[in-house]
Amino acid sequence: MVRTRSLLALGAALLAVSSGAVAAQPAHAVNERFANLVTYYHWDREDNFSAVTHLDHAAGRGEGYQWIRMYEALVHMDPVDSGRQRPLILFYNSARGDYMSTATDEGIASALSAGYVRKGVQGYIWKDHRPGTVPLHQYWNQEREDNFAAASPEGIASAQSADYQWVRIEGYVSPGPER
C-alpha cells in the first residue's frame, strides 16, 4: 500500500512537471510562485502563441496549436513588487487569428488599435532589468501578421530565422530552467 501511494505521488509529480503546471524556480527566487511561458505554434495560421495559465494552454490545444518550446521563460503568477512589475496581458485578434502577449503601454495601445481583444493577465514581469533576468522581446512578422514574444536564445533565433522584426522589449523575465 505504501509503495502504491509512493508510485501514485511520483506519477502525479511527473505529470505536473511535464504539463508545465509546476515551474522550476531559479536560485534567486526562493518562495516566489512562477509559471512557464510556453511557446505554441499553429501551422495553418502561422501564429506563435505564448501560453502561461491553464486557460491559455487549454485554448491553444483546443484551437490546434502545437507545443514548440516548454521553457521560453518564467513569469511571476502574482506581483511581488507592484511598483516594479507590470502585468503580461494576452490579446487576441480574430480577423488575423493572432495571439499577442504584451506588457508595455505601447504594446497595449498597439493591440487595441489593431482590433485585438484583451483575454486576460498571464502573469507579471519586471519593468526594468534585475539580476538574473533576461529581456522578453516582442517580434512582428508583417507577412504572417503574427506577434511573437521570445526570451530564450532558441526563441530569439527562431524569430530571426523566420524574418520576424524586433519591435521592443516588453519587460524582463527569469530565464527558463537549464536543460
PDB file of C-alpha atoms in Angstrom, residues 47-172:
ATOM      1  CA  ASP A  47       0.754  32.045 -35.363  1.00  0.00           C
ATOM      2  CA  ASN A  48       3.037  31.873 -32.346  1.00  0.00           C
ATOM      3  CA  PHE A  49       1.186  31.774 -29.039  1.00  0.00           C
ATOM      4  CA  SER A  50       2.748  32.315 -25.607  1.00  0.00           C
ATOM      5  CA  ALA A  51       0.795  30.357 -23.007  1.00  0.00           C
ATOM      6  CA  VAL A  52       1.176  30.724 -19.242  1.00  0.00           C
ATOM      7  CA  THR A  53      -2.094  29.952 -17.471  1.00  0.00           C
ATOM      8  CA  HIS A  54      -4.136  26.757 -17.584  1.00  0.00           C
ATOM      9  CA  LEU A  55      -6.733  28.658 -19.646  1.00  0.00           C
ATOM     10  CA  ASP A  56      -4.029  29.675 -22.156  1.00  0.00           C
ATOM     11  CA  HIS A  57      -2.877  26.068 -22.538  1.00  0.00           C
ATOM     12  CA  ALA A  58      -6.443  24.793 -22.932  1.00  0.00           C
ATOM     13  CA  ALA A  59      -7.215  27.454 -25.562  1.00  0.00           C
ATOM     14  CA  GLY A  60      -4.051  26.658 -27.507  1.00  0.00           C
ATOM     15  CA  ARG A  61      -4.602  22.923 -27.550  1.00  0.00           C
ATOM     16  CA  GLY A  62      -8.314  23.361 -28.312  1.00  0.00           C
ATOM     17  CA  GLU A  63      -7.552  25.569 -31.311  1.00  0.00           C
ATOM     18  CA  GLY A  64      -4.996  23.195 -32.817  1.00  0.00           C
ATOM     19  CA  TYR A  65      -1.758  24.804 -31.648  1.00  0.00           C
ATOM     20  CA  GLN A  66       1.276  22.541 -31.286  1.00  0.00           C
ATOM     21  CA  TRP A  67       3.642  22.790 -28.345  1.00  0.00           C
ATOM     22  CA  ILE A  68       7.046  24.051 -29.548  1.00  0.00           C
ATOM     23  CA  ARG A  69       9.097  25.149 -26.530  1.00  0.00           C
ATOM     24  CA  MET A  70       8.417  24.432 -22.856  1.00  0.00           C
ATOM     25  CA  TYR A  71      10.879  26.837 -21.274  1.00  0.00           C
ATOM     26  CA  GLU A  72      10.748  30.180 -23.077  1.00  0.00           C
ATOM     27  CA  ALA A  73      10.862  31.982 -19.718  1.00  0.00           C
ATOM     28  CA  LEU A  74       9.399  32.063 -16.230  1.00  0.00           C
ATOM     29  CA  VAL A  75       6.866  34.702 -15.170  1.00  0.00           C
ATOM     30  CA  HIS A  76       5.522  35.546 -11.731  1.00  0.00           C
ATOM     31  CA  MET A  77       1.958  34.387 -11.167  1.00  0.00           C
ATOM     32  CA  ASP A  78       1.363  37.131  -8.586  1.00  0.00           C
ATOM     33  CA  PRO A  79       3.064  40.530  -8.340  1.00  0.00           C
ATOM     34  CA  VAL A  80       5.872  40.572  -5.790  1.00  0.00           C
ATOM     35  CA  ASP A  81       6.631  44.297  -6.223  1.00  0.00           C
ATOM     36  CA  SER A  82       3.754  46.092  -7.947  1.00  0.00           C
ATOM     37  CA  GLY A  83       5.794  49.290  -8.310  1.00  0.00           C
ATOM     38  CA  ARG A  84       8.471  47.495 -10.341  1.00  0.00           C
ATOM     39  CA  GLN A  85       6.383  44.886 -12.153  1.00  0.00           C
ATOM     40  CA  ARG A  86       3.626  45.044 -14.733  1.00  0.00           C
ATOM     41  CA  PRO A  87       1.061  42.526 -15.954  1.00  0.00           C
ATOM     42  CA  LEU A  88       1.762  40.483 -19.072  1.00  0.00           C
ATOM     43  CA  ILE A  89      -1.552  40.664 -20.908  1.00  0.00           C
ATOM     44  CA  LEU A  90      -2.824  38.263 -23.567  1.00  0.00           C
ATOM     45  CA  PHE A  91      -4.738  39.761 -26.509  1.00  0.00           C
ATOM     46  CA  TYR A  92      -6.402  38.056 -29.487  1.00  0.00           C
ATOM     47  CA  ASN A  93      -7.343  39.324 -32.952  1.00  0.00           C
ATOM     48  CA  SER A  94      -9.935  37.028 -34.549  1.00  0.00           C
ATOM     49  CA  ALA A  95      -9.546  38.581 -38.018  1.00  0.00           C
ATOM     50  CA  ARG A  96      -5.832  37.790 -38.016  1.00  0.00           C
ATOM     51  CA  GLY A  97      -6.051  34.641 -35.907  1.00  0.00           C
ATOM     52  CA  ASP A  98      -3.216  36.090 -33.822  1.00  0.00           C
ATOM     53  CA  TYR A  99      -2.498  35.969 -30.112  1.00  0.00           C
ATOM     54  CA  MET A 100      -0.243  38.658 -28.642  1.00  0.00           C
ATOM     55  CA  SER A 101       1.341  38.862 -25.188  1.00  0.00           C
ATOM     56  CA  THR A 102       2.367  42.378 -24.204  1.00  0.00           C
ATOM     57  CA  ALA A 103       3.141  44.348 -21.058  1.00  0.00           C
ATOM     58  CA  THR A 104       4.060  47.849 -22.216  1.00  0.00           C
ATOM     59  CA  ASP A 105       1.705  50.790 -22.670  1.00  0.00           C
ATOM     60  CA  GLU A 106       2.897  50.954 -26.289  1.00  0.00           C
ATOM     61  CA  GLY A 107       2.098  47.271 -26.855  1.00  0.00           C
ATOM     62  CA  ILE A 108      -1.346  47.558 -25.269  1.00  0.00           C
ATOM     63  CA  ALA A 109      -2.190  50.648 -27.347  1.00  0.00           C
ATOM     64  CA  SER A 110      -0.935  48.892 -30.492  1.00  0.00           C
ATOM     65  CA  ALA A 111      -3.028  45.794 -29.778  1.00  0.00           C
ATOM     66  CA  LEU A 112      -6.210  47.749 -29.100  1.00  0.00           C
ATOM     67  CA  SER A 113      -5.789  49.999 -32.160  1.00  0.00           C
ATOM     68  CA  ALA A 114      -5.320  46.899 -34.365  1.00  0.00           C
ATOM     69  CA  GLY A 115      -8.579  45.331 -33.140  1.00  0.00           C
ATOM     70  CA  TYR A 116      -7.175  42.898 -30.577  1.00  0.00           C
ATOM     71  CA  VAL A 117      -9.371  41.941 -27.623  1.00  0.00           C
ATOM     72  CA  ARG A 118      -7.956  41.520 -24.137  1.00  0.00           C
ATOM     73  CA  LYS A 119      -8.154  37.896 -22.972  1.00  0.00           C
ATOM     74  CA  GLY A 120      -6.578  38.288 -19.521  1.00  0.00           C
ATOM     75  CA  VAL A 121      -3.462  38.634 -17.392  1.00  0.00           C
ATOM     76  CA  GLN A 122      -0.935  35.847 -17.920  1.00  0.00           C
ATOM     77  CA  GLY A 123       1.410  36.803 -15.098  1.00  0.00           C
ATOM     78  CA  TYR A 124       3.746  39.599 -14.023  1.00  0.00           C
ATOM     79  CA  ILE A 125       7.111  40.668 -15.389  1.00  0.00           C
ATOM     80  CA  TRP A 126       9.704  43.210 -14.309  1.00  0.00           C
ATOM     81  CA  LYS A 127       9.673  46.697 -15.868  1.00  0.00           C
ATOM     82  CA  ASP A 128      13.456  47.010 -15.648  1.00  0.00           C
ATOM     83  CA  HIS A 129      16.401  44.642 -15.692  1.00  0.00           C
ATOM     84  CA  ARG A 130      17.145  42.918 -12.391  1.00  0.00           C
ATOM     85  CA  PRO A 131      19.942  40.483 -11.608  1.00  0.00           C
ATOM     86  CA  GLY A 132      19.142  37.074 -13.057  1.00  0.00           C
ATOM     87  CA  THR A 133      16.555  38.323 -15.576  1.00  0.00           C
ATOM     88  CA  VAL A 134      16.553  38.489 -19.373  1.00  0.00           C
ATOM     89  CA  PRO A 135      14.538  40.695 -21.754  1.00  0.00           C
ATOM     90  CA  LEU A 136      11.217  39.483 -23.127  1.00  0.00           C
ATOM     91  CA  HIS A 137      11.386  40.610 -26.765  1.00  0.00           C
ATOM     92  CA  GLN A 138       8.394  41.361 -28.967  1.00  0.00           C
ATOM     93  CA  TYR A 139       8.794  40.404 -32.623  1.00  0.00           C
ATOM     94  CA  TRP A 140       6.429  41.001 -35.562  1.00  0.00           C
ATOM     95  CA  ASN A 141       6.121  39.339 -38.958  1.00  0.00           C
ATOM     96  CA  GLN A 142       4.139  41.527 -41.380  1.00  0.00           C
ATOM     97  CA  GLU A 143       3.559  38.754 -43.930  1.00  0.00           C
ATOM     98  CA  ARG A 144       2.134  36.383 -41.303  1.00  0.00           C
ATOM     99  CA  GLU A 145       0.541  39.183 -39.265  1.00  0.00           C
ATOM    100  CA  ASP A 146       1.996  37.471 -36.222  1.00  0.00           C
ATOM    101  CA  ASN A 147       3.384  38.740 -32.934  1.00  0.00           C
ATOM    102  CA  PHE A 148       5.960  36.577 -31.175  1.00  0.00           C
ATOM    103  CA  ALA A 149       7.234  37.037 -27.611  1.00  0.00           C
ATOM    104  CA  ALA A 150      10.666  35.457 -27.096  1.00  0.00           C
ATOM    105  CA  ALA A 151      13.188  35.424 -24.268  1.00  0.00           C
ATOM    106  CA  SER A 152      15.186  32.217 -24.770  1.00  0.00           C
ATOM    107  CA  PRO A 153      18.121  32.009 -27.177  1.00  0.00           C
ATOM    108  CA  GLU A 154      16.130  29.381 -29.131  1.00  0.00           C
ATOM    109  CA  GLY A 155      13.032  31.594 -29.325  1.00  0.00           C
ATOM    110  CA  ILE A 156      15.012  34.637 -30.449  1.00  0.00           C
ATOM    111  CA  ALA A 157      16.858  32.589 -33.092  1.00  0.00           C
ATOM    112  CA  SER A 158      13.549  31.139 -34.292  1.00  0.00           C
ATOM    113  CA  ALA A 159      12.017  34.616 -34.674  1.00  0.00           C
ATOM    114  CA  GLN A 160      15.025  35.965 -36.521  1.00  0.00           C
ATOM    115  CA  SER A 161      15.324  32.964 -38.857  1.00  0.00           C
ATOM    116  CA  ALA A 162      11.634  33.320 -39.813  1.00  0.00           C
ATOM    117  CA  ASP A 163      12.104  37.000 -40.766  1.00  0.00           C
ATOM    118  CA  TYR A 164      10.372  38.481 -37.728  1.00  0.00           C
ATOM    119  CA  GLN A 165      11.323  42.083 -36.997  1.00  0.00           C
ATOM    120  CA  TRP A 166      12.254  43.145 -33.492  1.00  0.00           C
ATOM    121  CA  VAL A 167       9.703  45.606 -32.069  1.00  0.00           C
ATOM    122  CA  ARG A 168      10.518  46.266 -28.389  1.00  0.00           C
ATOM    123  CA  ILE A 169      11.376  44.832 -25.009  1.00  0.00           C
ATOM    124  CA  GLU A 170       8.154  44.135 -23.096  1.00  0.00           C
ATOM    125  CA  GLY A 171       9.945  43.753 -19.769  1.00  0.00           C
ATOM    126  CA  TYR A 172      12.225  41.292 -18.026  1.00  0.00           C
TER     127      TYR A 172
END
